[in-house]
Amino acid sequence: MAIFTGAGVAIVTPFFDNGKVNYEEFGRQIEFQIEGGTDAIIVCGTTGEASTLTHEEHLDVIRYCIQTVKGRIPVVAGTGSNCTETAIYLSKEAEAAGADGLLIVTPYYNKATQKGLYEHFKLVAEAVKIPILLYNIPGRTGGVNILPETVVRLCTEVENIVGVKDATGNISQVAKLMALADGRVDLYSGNDDQILPLLSLGGIGVISVLSNIAPRQTHDLCAKFFEGDVEGSRQIQLKAIELIDTLFCEVNPIPVKKAMNLMGLKAGPLRRPLTEMEEENAVRLEKAMKDFGIL
C-alpha cells in the first residue's frame, strides 16, 4: 500500500531572523497545508534546508511535525545522508518518532556506483520497518543517478523500499523505469512542471515545492487526474507553469521562501550559504503569483 497518493508538500523550515527554527510559524504552515487539502507532508527535505540543520535540529523538526499533524495525513521524513551510518541513525530516530515513511536521497559527493547505491539503500531499509522512498535528484548529488534497473531491483528485493521521488527531469528515463516496474514502484514526481506527465506514466503523486504556496491547486491537479478529468488537470498544470518557473529561477528554496513571505506565511530567512532572492527575480515572482491568483 502506498504511503500516500496525490500531492505531498516538500515543506519549508521557517527560521527567525537569528537563524533559530520558528516552531510556532511551522505549526501554522502545517495547518495551512492540511486545510488546503495537502495529502502528505514531507519534512526535512531539500526545501526544508535539511542540509544546514544540525542532527538535533533535524530530528526536532521531524518530531514537531509528527506531533502537530497528529495522524491527520502521512508524514514522510527526509533522513538521507552521504554517510550510510548517519542515514541509518536519522532513519531509526524518525521511525521512533512516528514517521509514516522516509525519503532517502541519493548519497551526494561520494559518487557511489550502482552497486554502492543498492547497498546504501538496502542497509538503511534493513535498519527500520517503515516504508522508504528513494530520492533521485542528480542535479543535487554530483550527477549520480539511480538507474531504472537499480530502482526496480531495490523495490523488488527490499520489502520496505516502495517507490521513488524522481527529480531527474528525464521523461524518457521515467518511461523506462515504469516499463520495467510492472507495478512494483510507487512513482512520485519531484518536479512541479512535470506532475501531469509523470501521472500519465503511472505516477501516484508529487512531492511538491509549489504546494507550499498553492496547496489546493496542487492537490486538485492530482485529484482531477485520478478522477478521470485529465483536461482539468492539464489546465491547472499549464496555468501554473510560469509560477513554477519563477519558483526555480534561483536555487530552491530561495524563491519559495520569498513567495511565502510575500503571502504573510513568515518562512523567514535562509541559512547560509543560501542568500535572499535577487530583486529582479523577486519582481517576476510577485507578478507570477498575482497572475496565478494567490497574491
mmCIF file of C-alpha atoms in Angstrom, residues 123-241:
data_model
loop_
_atom_site.group_PDB
_atom_site.id
_atom_site.type_symbol
_atom_site.label_atom_id
_atom_site.label_comp_id
_atom_site.label_asym_id
_atom_site.label_seq_id
_atom_site.Cartn_x
_atom_site.Cartn_y
_atom_site.Cartn_z
ATOM 1 C CA LEU A 123 21.294 -1.141 4.649
ATOM 2 C CA VAL A 124 19.153 1.853 5.600
ATOM 3 C CA ALA A 125 15.954 -0.049 4.812
ATOM 4 C CA GLU A 126 17.014 -3.059 6.864
ATOM 5 C CA ALA A 127 17.505 -0.821 9.917
ATOM 6 C CA VAL A 128 13.823 0.231 10.005
ATOM 7 C CA LYS A 129 10.395 -1.234 9.342
ATOM 8 C CA ILE A 130 8.524 1.734 7.849
ATOM 9 C CA PRO A 131 8.318 2.266 4.066
ATOM 10 C CA ILE A 132 11.031 4.124 2.203
ATOM 11 C CA LEU A 133 11.019 6.278 -0.918
ATOM 12 C CA LEU A 134 14.237 6.697 -2.860
ATOM 13 C CA TYR A 135 15.011 10.276 -3.854
ATOM 14 C CA ASN A 136 16.704 10.541 -7.236
ATOM 15 C CA ILE A 137 17.943 14.070 -7.885
ATOM 16 C CA PRO A 138 21.180 14.043 -9.908
ATOM 17 C CA GLY A 139 21.339 17.847 -10.019
ATOM 18 C CA ARG A 140 21.930 17.899 -6.261
ATOM 19 C CA THR A 141 24.152 14.826 -5.975
ATOM 20 C CA GLY A 142 27.037 15.437 -8.330
ATOM 21 C CA GLY A 143 25.223 13.843 -11.238
ATOM 22 C CA VAL A 144 24.735 10.493 -9.503
ATOM 23 C CA ASN A 145 21.644 8.865 -10.993
ATOM 24 C CA ILE A 146 19.803 5.818 -9.686
ATOM 25 C CA LEU A 147 19.256 3.892 -12.883
ATOM 26 C CA PRO A 148 15.818 2.387 -13.573
ATOM 27 C CA GLU A 149 17.166 -1.146 -13.161
ATOM 28 C CA THR A 150 18.531 -0.277 -9.707
ATOM 29 C CA VAL A 151 15.262 1.337 -8.605
ATOM 30 C CA VAL A 152 13.275 -1.708 -9.707
ATOM 31 C CA ARG A 153 15.740 -4.101 -8.073
ATOM 32 C CA LEU A 154 15.530 -2.248 -4.769
ATOM 33 C CA CYS A 155 11.715 -2.094 -4.844
ATOM 34 C CA THR A 156 11.592 -5.787 -5.715
ATOM 35 C CA GLU A 157 14.211 -7.198 -3.354
ATOM 36 C CA VAL A 158 13.837 -4.932 -0.306
ATOM 37 C CA GLU A 159 10.379 -5.216 1.208
ATOM 38 C CA ASN A 160 10.054 -1.729 2.658
ATOM 39 C CA ILE A 161 11.539 0.201 -0.275
ATOM 40 C CA VAL A 162 8.332 1.023 -2.074
ATOM 41 C CA GLY A 163 8.989 3.799 -4.567
ATOM 42 C CA VAL A 164 10.921 6.785 -5.806
ATOM 43 C CA LYS A 165 10.686 10.547 -5.935
ATOM 44 C CA ASP A 166 12.018 11.243 -9.409
ATOM 45 C CA ALA A 167 13.561 14.681 -9.861
ATOM 46 C CA THR A 168 15.749 13.775 -12.811
ATOM 47 C CA GLY A 169 13.629 15.735 -15.271
ATOM 48 C CA ASN A 170 14.253 12.896 -17.718
ATOM 49 C CA ILE A 171 10.873 11.733 -19.015
ATOM 50 C CA SER A 172 12.482 9.039 -21.157
ATOM 51 C CA GLN A 173 14.182 7.547 -18.115
ATOM 52 C CA VAL A 174 10.935 7.641 -16.161
ATOM 53 C CA ALA A 175 9.135 5.876 -19.002
ATOM 54 C CA LYS A 176 11.794 3.156 -18.996
ATOM 55 C CA LEU A 177 11.512 2.844 -15.223
ATOM 56 C CA MET A 178 7.761 2.371 -15.330
ATOM 57 C CA ALA A 179 8.042 -0.090 -18.222
ATOM 58 C CA LEU A 180 10.387 -2.201 -16.097
ATOM 59 C CA ALA A 181 8.490 -1.674 -12.840
ATOM 60 C CA ASP A 182 5.444 -3.830 -13.602
ATOM 61 C CA GLY A 183 3.533 -2.207 -10.742
ATOM 62 C CA ARG A 184 6.313 -2.617 -8.183
ATOM 63 C CA VAL A 185 7.373 1.048 -7.934
ATOM 64 C CA ASP A 186 5.341 3.911 -6.459
ATOM 65 C CA LEU A 187 6.374 6.875 -8.596
ATOM 66 C CA TYR A 188 6.191 10.482 -7.375
ATOM 67 C CA SER A 189 7.155 13.487 -9.441
ATOM 68 C CA GLY A 190 9.912 15.574 -7.913
ATOM 69 C CA ASN A 191 9.386 18.396 -10.416
ATOM 70 C CA ASP A 192 6.289 20.580 -10.275
ATOM 71 C CA ASP A 193 6.399 21.281 -14.006
ATOM 72 C CA GLN A 194 6.129 17.542 -14.740
ATOM 73 C CA ILE A 195 3.362 16.419 -12.392
ATOM 74 C CA LEU A 196 0.835 15.544 -15.078
ATOM 75 C CA PRO A 197 3.365 13.885 -17.418
ATOM 76 C CA LEU A 198 4.552 11.574 -14.640
ATOM 77 C CA LEU A 199 0.992 10.794 -13.553
ATOM 78 C CA SER A 200 0.288 9.791 -17.149
ATOM 79 C CA LEU A 201 3.175 7.312 -16.957
ATOM 80 C CA GLY A 202 1.730 5.663 -13.881
ATOM 81 C CA GLY A 203 2.809 8.030 -11.122
ATOM 82 C CA ILE A 204 0.693 8.283 -7.989
ATOM 83 C CA GLY A 205 1.569 11.783 -6.863
ATOM 84 C CA VAL A 206 4.055 14.576 -6.404
ATOM 85 C CA ILE A 207 6.386 15.801 -3.686
ATOM 86 C CA SER A 208 5.895 19.467 -4.365
ATOM 87 C CA VAL A 209 7.539 22.822 -3.743
ATOM 88 C CA LEU A 210 4.548 24.602 -5.308
ATOM 89 C CA SER A 211 2.299 23.158 -2.594
ATOM 90 C CA ASN A 212 3.932 25.448 -0.028
ATOM 91 C CA ILE A 213 2.081 28.386 -1.571
ATOM 92 C CA ALA A 214 -0.700 26.665 -3.569
ATOM 93 C CA PRO A 215 -1.738 23.515 -1.697
ATOM 94 C CA ARG A 216 -5.301 23.378 -3.019
ATOM 95 C CA GLN A 217 -4.320 23.797 -6.648
ATOM 96 C CA THR A 218 -1.579 21.165 -6.432
ATOM 97 C CA HIS A 219 -3.924 18.742 -4.708
ATOM 98 C CA ASP A 220 -6.597 19.376 -7.321
ATOM 99 C CA LEU A 221 -4.160 18.841 -10.189
ATOM 100 C CA CYS A 222 -3.595 15.299 -8.931
ATOM 101 C CA ALA A 223 -7.160 14.643 -7.804
ATOM 102 C CA LYS A 224 -8.670 15.636 -11.130
ATOM 103 C CA PHE A 225 -6.320 13.288 -12.966
ATOM 104 C CA PHE A 226 -7.274 10.383 -10.710
ATOM 105 C CA GLU A 227 -10.965 11.212 -11.153
ATOM 106 C CA GLY A 228 -10.552 10.983 -14.928
ATOM 107 C CA ASP A 229 -10.691 14.732 -15.545
ATOM 108 C CA VAL A 230 -7.418 14.851 -17.447
ATOM 109 C CA GLU A 231 -8.348 18.121 -19.144
ATOM 110 C CA GLY A 232 -8.998 19.792 -15.782
ATOM 111 C CA SER A 233 -5.667 18.509 -14.509
ATOM 112 C CA ARG A 234 -3.932 19.751 -17.656
ATOM 113 C CA GLN A 235 -5.384 23.235 -17.251
ATOM 114 C CA ILE A 236 -4.022 23.555 -13.720
ATOM 115 C CA GLN A 237 -0.615 22.251 -14.783
ATOM 116 C CA LEU A 238 -0.310 24.691 -17.667
ATOM 117 C CA LYS A 239 -1.658 27.658 -15.713
ATOM 118 C CA ALA A 240 0.991 27.022 -13.056
ATOM 119 C CA ILE A 241 3.965 26.787 -15.418
#
